XYZ file of C-alpha atoms in Angstrom:
134
model
C -6.781 178.921 166.020
C -3.875 179.798 163.850
C -5.085 182.310 161.137
C -8.304 182.645 163.278
C -6.137 183.720 166.119
C -4.588 186.474 163.815
C -8.234 187.562 163.073
C -9.047 187.633 166.856
C -6.016 189.903 167.489
C -7.015 192.262 164.795
C -10.594 192.546 166.192
C -9.443 192.856 169.739
C -7.047 195.727 168.821
C -9.585 197.638 166.754
C -12.769 196.953 168.886
C -11.827 197.239 172.535
C -15.193 198.453 173.423
C -16.740 195.164 172.054
C -14.022 192.597 172.818
C -12.665 192.557 176.334
C -9.818 190.228 175.395
C -8.695 187.378 173.194
C -7.204 183.955 173.211
C -4.562 183.625 170.458
C -3.982 179.984 169.877
C -0.949 179.167 167.602
C -0.701 182.431 165.978
C -0.726 186.171 166.885
C -0.471 189.465 165.016
C 0.708 192.774 166.472
C 0.598 196.499 165.770
C 4.141 196.627 164.607
C 6.883 194.371 163.254
C 8.086 191.775 165.841
C 11.909 191.105 166.215
C 12.696 187.593 165.643
C 14.723 186.512 168.800
C 18.414 185.844 168.091
C 18.256 186.311 164.414
C 21.530 187.291 163.198
C 20.497 189.955 160.662
C 17.699 191.530 162.922
C 15.015 190.073 160.710
C 11.304 190.603 161.856
C 7.895 189.068 161.614
C 5.400 191.441 159.904
C 3.028 193.009 162.634
C 0.004 192.548 160.561
C -2.447 194.888 162.407
C -2.917 198.307 161.052
C -2.322 200.593 164.074
C -5.468 201.779 165.800
C -6.018 205.317 167.008
C -4.012 206.212 169.928
C -7.138 206.316 172.174
C -8.069 202.713 171.140
C -4.506 201.479 171.660
C -4.631 202.974 175.178
C -7.873 201.077 175.766
C -6.379 197.849 174.395
C -3.343 198.214 176.698
C -5.157 199.008 179.802
C -8.681 197.265 179.616
C -8.245 194.201 177.515
C -6.830 190.751 178.394
C -4.559 188.799 176.020
C -3.870 185.025 176.364
C -1.266 183.821 173.935
C -1.232 179.918 173.746
C 1.092 177.658 171.635
C 2.291 174.126 171.624
C 5.903 173.541 172.488
C 6.147 171.426 169.355
C 4.547 174.113 167.129
C 7.579 175.374 165.206
C 7.687 178.303 164.236
C 4.423 179.411 165.704
C 5.770 178.953 169.352
C 8.483 181.389 168.868
C 6.424 183.922 167.119
C 3.536 183.919 169.588
C 5.896 184.076 172.495
C 7.680 187.021 170.790
C 4.389 188.843 170.192
C 3.358 188.377 173.808
C 6.647 189.538 175.067
C 6.647 192.763 172.817
C 3.040 193.565 174.013
C 4.139 193.247 177.560
C 7.288 195.466 177.007
C 4.997 198.112 175.113
C 2.905 198.521 178.346
C 0.097 195.918 177.816
C -1.249 195.363 181.323
C -2.879 191.911 180.979
C -0.954 189.449 178.922
C -0.245 185.855 179.666
C 1.675 183.224 177.625
C 0.849 179.600 177.894
C 2.778 176.940 176.238
C 1.274 173.413 176.192
C 3.648 170.403 176.416
C 3.484 167.825 173.644
C 1.203 169.927 171.540
C 2.063 170.757 167.928
C -0.035 172.963 165.608
C -3.342 171.803 167.050
C -6.124 172.357 169.504
C -5.315 171.707 173.407
C -7.333 169.727 175.666
C -10.448 171.390 176.998
C -9.001 171.939 180.491
C -6.265 174.226 178.823
C -8.740 176.149 177.042
C -10.918 176.470 180.173
C -7.759 177.950 181.920
C -7.546 180.577 179.098
C -11.149 181.389 179.382
C -10.890 181.950 183.107
C -8.059 184.390 182.442
C -9.920 186.351 179.831
C -13.029 186.372 182.044
C -11.430 187.407 185.171
C -12.792 190.876 186.178
C -10.357 193.748 186.048
C -10.040 196.071 189.059
C -11.439 199.518 188.243
C -8.756 202.181 188.960
C -9.663 204.529 191.680
C -9.866 208.350 190.864
C -7.180 210.380 192.415
C -8.097 212.251 195.653
C -8.935 215.875 195.249
C -6.391 218.273 196.716
């Protein structure tokens, strides 16, 4: 939660062989700075994650699942968490989901919301098939 979510991001990005995904509740970091939507000067949130090696970043993009969660009344974390998820998706992350929780501020959602997040992270990924030999 919050700062703990930031640490979850860091661990998931740098240890994809250990962590198959993360649930980022009310906070998220990224491997590069994140544009603040509609900001007149183009200001950005600091990414906060030192870039992993290219090989690890490929594993994170292809083989880990990322659930970004924020309460609709958690200002400014809602906008920042949503922007991180959108940037990850546009950067080619294959398994990202954003969930906004009505009537939730900077707090913990009800268990059924968290259970939904766990199901998303635990869902087995399809193993890509090897190309057929010519």
